[in-house]
Short mmCIF file of C-alpha atoms in Angstrom, two decimals:
data_model
loop_
_atom_site.label_atom_id
_atom_site.label_comp_id
_atom_site.label_asym_id
_atom_site.label_seq_id
_atom_site.Cartn_x
_atom_site.Cartn_y
_atom_site.Cartn_z
CA ALA A 1 -15.85 48.07 66.87
CA ARG A 2 -14.96 44.48 66.72
CA HIS A 3 -17.81 43.53 63.99
CA GLN A 4 -16.78 45.97 61.76
CA SER A 5 -12.81 44.94 61.95
CA THR A 6 -13.71 41.43 61.49
CA SER A 7 -16.50 41.95 58.16
CA SER A 8 -13.73 43.90 56.38
CA THR A 9 -10.99 40.77 57.25
CA ALA A 10 -13.65 38.32 55.70
CA ALA A 11 -13.58 40.68 52.76
CA SER A 12 -9.81 41.17 52.09
CA SER A 13 -9.38 37.23 52.34
CA MET A 14 -12.80 37.04 49.80
CA ASN A 15 -10.91 40.12 47.43
CA ALA A 16 -7.34 37.60 47.82
CA LYS A 17 -9.72 34.63 47.01
CA ASN A 18 -11.10 35.55 44.36
CA ALA A 19 -7.82 37.20 42.53
CA THR A 20 -6.67 34.08 42.83
CA LEU A 21 -9.34 32.20 41.23
CA ALA A 22 -8.78 35.02 38.07
CA ALA A 23 -5.24 33.95 37.69
CA ALA A 24 -5.90 30.61 37.33
CA GLY A 25 -8.55 31.06 34.70
CA VAL A 26 -6.18 33.66 33.02
CA ALA A 27 -3.14 31.21 33.61
CA THR A 28 -5.31 28.11 31.95
CA VAL A 29 -6.55 30.41 28.79
CA GLY A 30 -3.23 31.48 28.83
CA ALA A 31 -1.93 27.53 28.48
CA LEU A 32 -4.79 26.27 26.31
CA ALA A 33 -4.42 29.11 23.82
CA TYR A 34 -0.68 28.88 23.34
CA LEU A 35 -1.37 24.90 23.23
CA THR A 36 -3.64 25.56 20.52
CA LEU A 37 -2.24 27.08 18.38
CA GLU A 38 0.65 25.88 16.06
CA SER A 39 4.42 26.31 16.39
CA VAL A 40 6.00 27.92 13.24
CA ASP A 41 9.65 26.57 12.38
CA ALA A 42 12.32 29.30 11.65
CA ASN A 43 12.76 27.61 7.44
CA MET A 44 9.08 26.17 7.69
CA LEU A 45 10.90 22.57 6.40
CA ALA A 46 11.08 21.10 9.33
CA ASP A 47 7.15 19.67 9.56
CA GLY A 48 6.84 19.98 5.32
CA LEU A 49 4.43 23.05 4.11
CA HIS A 50 1.60 22.69 4.99
CA PRO A 51 -0.46 21.59 2.04
CA PRO A 52 -3.49 23.78 0.39
CA LYS A 53 -6.88 22.58 0.81
CA TYR A 54 -8.79 21.13 -2.32
CA PRO A 55 -12.48 20.94 -3.25
CA TRP A 56 -12.43 16.67 -3.52
CA ASP A 57 -16.02 15.58 -4.50
CA TYR A 58 -15.95 12.00 -2.54
CA LYS A 59 -15.77 14.47 1.08
CA LYS A 60 -19.31 16.02 0.55
CA ASN A 61 -22.00 13.86 2.66
CA LEU A 62 -23.86 12.94 -0.92
CA THR A 63 -21.51 12.21 -3.09
CA THR A 64 -19.76 8.79 -3.87
CA PHE A 65 -15.67 8.77 -5.26
CA ASP A 66 -15.31 8.99 -9.52
CA HIS A 67 -15.82 5.75 -10.33
CA ALA A 68 -14.10 7.08 -13.56
CA ALA A 69 -11.23 8.37 -11.90
CA ILE A 70 -10.75 5.06 -10.57
CA ARG A 71 -10.19 3.32 -12.93
CA ARG A 72 -7.33 6.03 -14.08
CA GLY A 73 -5.56 5.80 -10.64
CA TYR A 74 -4.90 2.19 -10.86
CA GLN A 75 -4.02 2.97 -14.45
CA VAL A 76 -1.25 5.54 -13.26
CA TYR A 77 -0.81 2.63 -9.83
CA LYS A 78 -0.16 0.43 -11.67
CA GLU A 79 2.73 1.41 -14.59
CA VAL A 80 3.85 4.23 -12.72
CA CYS A 81 3.59 4.01 -8.44
CA SER A 82 3.40 -0.24 -8.32
CA VAL A 83 7.57 -0.28 -9.61
CA CYS A 84 8.02 1.24 -6.28
CA HIS A 85 5.01 1.02 -3.41
CA SER A 86 3.36 -1.98 -2.24
CA LEU A 87 -0.70 -2.31 -2.22
CA ASP A 88 -0.96 -4.76 0.18
CA ARG A 89 -4.51 -4.55 1.37
CA ILE A 90 -6.05 -4.38 -1.93
CA ALA A 91 -7.23 -8.14 -3.21
CA TRP A 92 -7.72 -8.46 -7.00
CA ARG A 93 -11.12 -8.70 -5.57
CA ASN A 94 -11.84 -5.37 -5.19
CA LEU A 95 -12.13 -4.00 -8.17
CA ILE A 96 -14.51 -5.41 -9.05
CA GLY A 97 -18.07 -3.43 -9.80
CA VAL A 98 -15.48 -0.46 -8.66
CA SER A 99 -13.33 0.53 -11.35
CA HIS A 100 -13.05 -3.23 -13.20
CA THR A 101 -15.33 -5.62 -15.00
CA ASP A 102 -14.70 -9.76 -13.71
CA ALA A 103 -13.08 -10.59 -16.62
CA GLU A 104 -11.40 -7.58 -16.78
CA VAL A 105 -9.93 -8.26 -12.75
CA LYS A 106 -9.41 -12.04 -13.74
CA ALA A 107 -8.03 -10.98 -16.59
CA MET A 108 -5.55 -8.90 -14.65
CA ALA A 109 -4.91 -11.17 -12.16
CA GLU A 110 -3.65 -14.25 -13.88
CA GLU A 111 -1.34 -11.75 -15.61
CA HIS A 112 0.85 -12.65 -12.15
CA GLU A 113 2.10 -16.00 -10.65
CA TYR A 114 1.76 -16.98 -6.76
CA THR A 115 3.28 -18.85 -4.69
CA ASP A 116 0.79 -21.77 -3.29
CA GLY A 117 0.82 -25.17 -2.44
CA PRO A 118 1.66 -27.49 -0.91
CA ASN A 119 0.46 -29.76 -3.70
CA ASP A 120 -0.33 -33.83 -2.45
CA VAL A 121 3.25 -34.68 -2.68
CA GLY A 122 4.55 -31.37 -0.84
CA ASP A 123 6.02 -29.25 -2.39
CA MET A 124 5.05 -25.21 -3.47
CA PHE A 125 4.24 -25.00 -7.07
CA GLN A 126 3.47 -21.37 -8.93
CA ARG A 127 0.01 -21.02 -10.27
CA PRO A 128 -1.34 -18.01 -12.26
CA GLY A 129 -3.20 -15.27 -9.92
CA LYS A 130 -7.06 -15.28 -8.40
CA PRO A 131 -8.94 -12.55 -7.47
CA SER A 132 -8.93 -13.71 -4.15
CA ASP A 133 -5.38 -12.64 -4.85
CA TYR A 134 -3.71 -9.50 -3.10
CA MET A 135 -1.79 -7.42 -4.99
CA PRO A 136 1.47 -8.75 -5.16
CA PRO A 137 4.71 -6.69 -4.39
CA PRO A 138 7.08 -4.47 -6.12
CA TYR A 139 10.23 -6.48 -3.97
CA ALA A 140 10.57 -9.56 -2.14
CA ASN A 141 11.02 -7.84 1.25
CA GLU A 142 12.19 -5.06 2.91
CA GLU A 143 16.51 -5.18 2.63
CA GLN A 144 15.12 -6.31 -1.05
CA ALA A 145 13.17 -2.70 -1.52
CA ARG A 146 16.01 -0.71 0.53
CA ALA A 147 18.39 -1.86 -1.95
CA GLY A 148 16.62 -0.88 -4.86
CA ASN A 149 16.58 2.61 -3.44
CA ALA A 150 19.59 3.43 -2.02
CA GLY A 151 18.21 2.73 0.64
CA ALA A 152 14.94 4.55 1.60
CA LEU A 153 12.04 2.07 1.94
CA PRO A 154 8.95 3.24 -0.56
CA PRO A 155 6.08 2.92 2.10
CA ASP A 156 3.02 0.33 0.93
CA LEU A 157 0.06 3.00 -0.27
CA SER A 158 -3.39 0.91 1.44
CA LEU A 159 -3.85 3.29 3.85
CA MET A 160 -1.25 6.39 2.85
CA ILE A 161 -3.89 8.98 2.52
CA LYS A 162 -5.00 8.60 6.54
CA ALA A 163 -1.62 7.73 7.63
CA ARG A 164 -0.53 11.18 7.02
CA HIS A 165 -1.34 14.81 7.71
CA GLY A 166 -3.52 16.91 5.18
CA GLY A 167 -4.45 13.08 3.24
CA ALA A 168 -5.59 13.32 -0.10
CA ASP A 169 -4.76 16.96 -0.06
CA TYR A 170 -0.68 15.75 1.09
CA VAL A 171 -0.58 13.79 -1.36
CA PHE A 172 -1.71 15.77 -4.25
CA SER A 173 0.79 18.58 -3.13
CA LEU A 174 3.38 16.29 -2.68
CA LEU A 175 3.76 14.41 -6.71
CA THR A 176 2.94 18.18 -7.55
CA GLY A 177 4.82 19.62 -5.48
CA TYR A 178 8.28 19.20 -6.93
CA GLN A 179 10.31 22.38 -7.91
CA ASP A 180 14.35 23.31 -7.40
CA PRO A 181 15.45 23.95 -3.42
CA PRO A 182 14.86 27.93 -3.31
CA ALA A 183 18.81 29.87 -2.58
CA GLY A 184 20.12 29.05 0.32
CA ILE A 185 19.18 25.69 0.55
CA GLU A 186 21.44 22.05 -0.71
CA ILE A 187 20.03 18.57 -0.95
CA ARG A 188 22.30 16.11 -0.21
CA GLU A 189 22.71 14.20 -3.90
CA GLY A 190 20.87 10.91 -4.43
CA LEU A 191 17.54 13.56 -2.93
CA ASN A 192 14.92 15.45 -4.10
CA PHE A 193 13.43 18.70 -2.23
CA ASN A 194 10.01 18.78 -2.19
CA PRO A 195 9.25 22.33 0.27
CA TYR A 196 5.56 19.04 1.14
CA PHE A 197 7.75 16.53 2.90
CA PRO A 198 8.86 16.97 5.90
CA GLY A 199 12.79 18.38 6.15
CA GLY A 200 12.13 18.79 2.31
CA ALA A 201 14.41 16.13 1.15
CA ILE A 202 12.84 13.45 -0.24
CA GLY A 203 14.19 10.57 -1.47
CA MET A 204 11.31 9.70 -4.36
CA ALA A 205 12.66 11.83 -7.53
CA ARG A 206 9.38 13.30 -9.40
CA VAL A 207 7.73 11.01 -11.02
CA LEU A 208 4.77 12.00 -12.92
CA TYR A 209 5.27 14.43 -15.99
CA ASP A 210 2.94 15.35 -19.41
CA GLY A 211 1.95 12.39 -21.24
CA LEU A 212 3.47 9.88 -19.05
CA VAL A 213 0.38 7.42 -19.70
CA GLU A 214 -2.41 6.82 -22.28
CA TYR A 215 -5.40 7.03 -20.63
CA GLU A 216 -7.69 4.14 -22.46
CA ASP A 217 -10.97 7.23 -22.23
CA GLY A 218 -9.07 9.65 -24.29
CA THR A 219 -8.69 12.26 -21.09
CA PRO A 220 -5.23 14.43 -21.55
CA ALA A 221 -2.68 12.70 -19.36
CA THR A 222 -1.57 16.33 -17.72
CA THR A 223 1.08 15.83 -14.42
CA SER A 224 -1.72 17.47 -11.87
CA GLN A 225 -5.12 15.31 -13.68
CA MET A 226 -2.51 11.86 -13.13
CA ALA A 227 -1.82 13.07 -9.75
CA LYS A 228 -5.68 13.82 -9.12
CA ASP A 229 -6.05 10.54 -10.58
CA VAL A 230 -3.90 8.74 -8.21
CA THR A 231 -5.05 10.66 -5.39
CA ILE A 232 -8.69 9.32 -5.52
CA PHE A 233 -7.69 5.87 -6.28
CA LEU A 234 -5.42 5.58 -3.45
CA SER A 235 -8.48 7.31 -1.38
CA TRP A 236 -10.57 4.70 -2.58
CA ALA A 237 -8.20 2.22 -1.07
CA ALA A 238 -7.73 3.49 2.21
CA GLU A 239 -11.40 3.44 2.90
CA PRO A 240 -13.30 1.23 -0.10
CA GLU A 241 -16.80 1.58 2.28
CA MET A 242 -16.99 5.03 2.07
CA ASP A 243 -19.59 4.64 0.00
CA GLU A 244 -21.48 1.66 1.56
CA ARG A 245 -21.19 3.67 5.18
CA LYS A 246 -22.60 7.12 3.39
CA LYS A 247 -26.01 5.35 2.06
CA MET A 248 -26.06 3.51 5.69
CA GLY A 249 -25.71 7.24 7.49
CA MET A 250 -29.10 8.21 4.27
CA LYS A 251 -30.44 4.91 5.78
CA ALA A 252 -30.58 5.59 9.50
CA LEU A 253 -30.97 9.36 9.06
CA THR A 254 -34.26 8.37 7.32
CA LEU A 255 -35.99 5.87 9.60
CA LEU A 256 -34.47 8.26 12.75
CA GLY A 257 -36.85 11.62 11.08
CA ILE A 258 -39.66 9.30 10.38
CA LEU A 259 -39.06 7.86 14.06
CA THR A 260 -38.71 11.14 15.62
CA GLY A 261 -41.36 12.02 14.03
CA LEU A 262 -44.17 9.11 14.72
CA SER A 263 -43.15 9.12 18.29
CA ILE A 264 -43.43 13.53 19.00
CA TYR A 265 -47.14 13.33 17.06
CA LEU A 266 -47.46 10.32 20.19
CA LYS A 267 -46.54 12.52 22.78
CA ARG A 268 -48.90 15.20 21.44
CA HIS A 269 -51.86 12.08 21.01
CA LYS A 270 -51.35 10.48 23.84
CA TRP A 271 -50.41 13.69 26.52
CA ALA A 272 -51.74 16.12 25.24
CA GLY A 273 -55.05 15.73 27.27
CA LEU A 274 -53.40 14.51 30.49
CA LYS A 275 -50.61 17.52 30.65
CA THR A 276 -53.96 19.86 29.59
CA ARG A 277 -56.31 19.11 32.08
CA LYS A 278 -57.32 20.59 34.90
CA ILE A 279 -57.50 19.38 38.29
CA LEU A 280 -60.19 20.72 41.22
CA TYR A 281 -60.56 20.22 44.35
CA LYS A 282 -63.18 19.87 47.35
#
């Protein structure tokens, strides 16, 4: 009787332990599921409308940037975006061999003047730009930029594709997503409604309209085409090394494939006899 009672107590303890572990497991799984689910705001504007996924060719493993689109995108940036937005991390020479020739880049750089010095007498002086210079900002400082944009600070576009959730999809959707605010939503004067911008109210007005620029290659300058081109240009600006990285990756994978085949062959050649031999003891 004593042995039976002891066994019953142990079984009860084991069942309680299993129940506790099961409850803990359920709670853990529930917490992880809750954290992975996206929280949905009541008005869906607090975080901005999630942009759709677009089939960007340059994101594929074996494709590169469309360099004609980069050239067109630079034209859109120069004629439209550069009025307010800077591109601090891109030098003129970065465009050589990507979208423009050496002579074209030198001519574009010489259109701007840069402060240099000091000279032999200790004075600063102005000189034409060189390919090694970085693209000049539209404003001299942050205060001037805010004063020219009703208190809003236009962000630098060098890393904009990496800096925003959604990347290229977000930038393209933002540029093409301007519309009238829906019923029940009021936008403060001086702001514009764009559902892809967090909060829905953005200080930047719509800047792309059909026929705004004239592409030198004859491509129709529709709003969506200009948005696509400038998005590809900004994607290149954020990752100018992408083509080289893909080339290096292909070389590494090819070399690793060859070495893997050789290692398998050598292993079978050297070890096949040893692993299949039979050892007899007398």
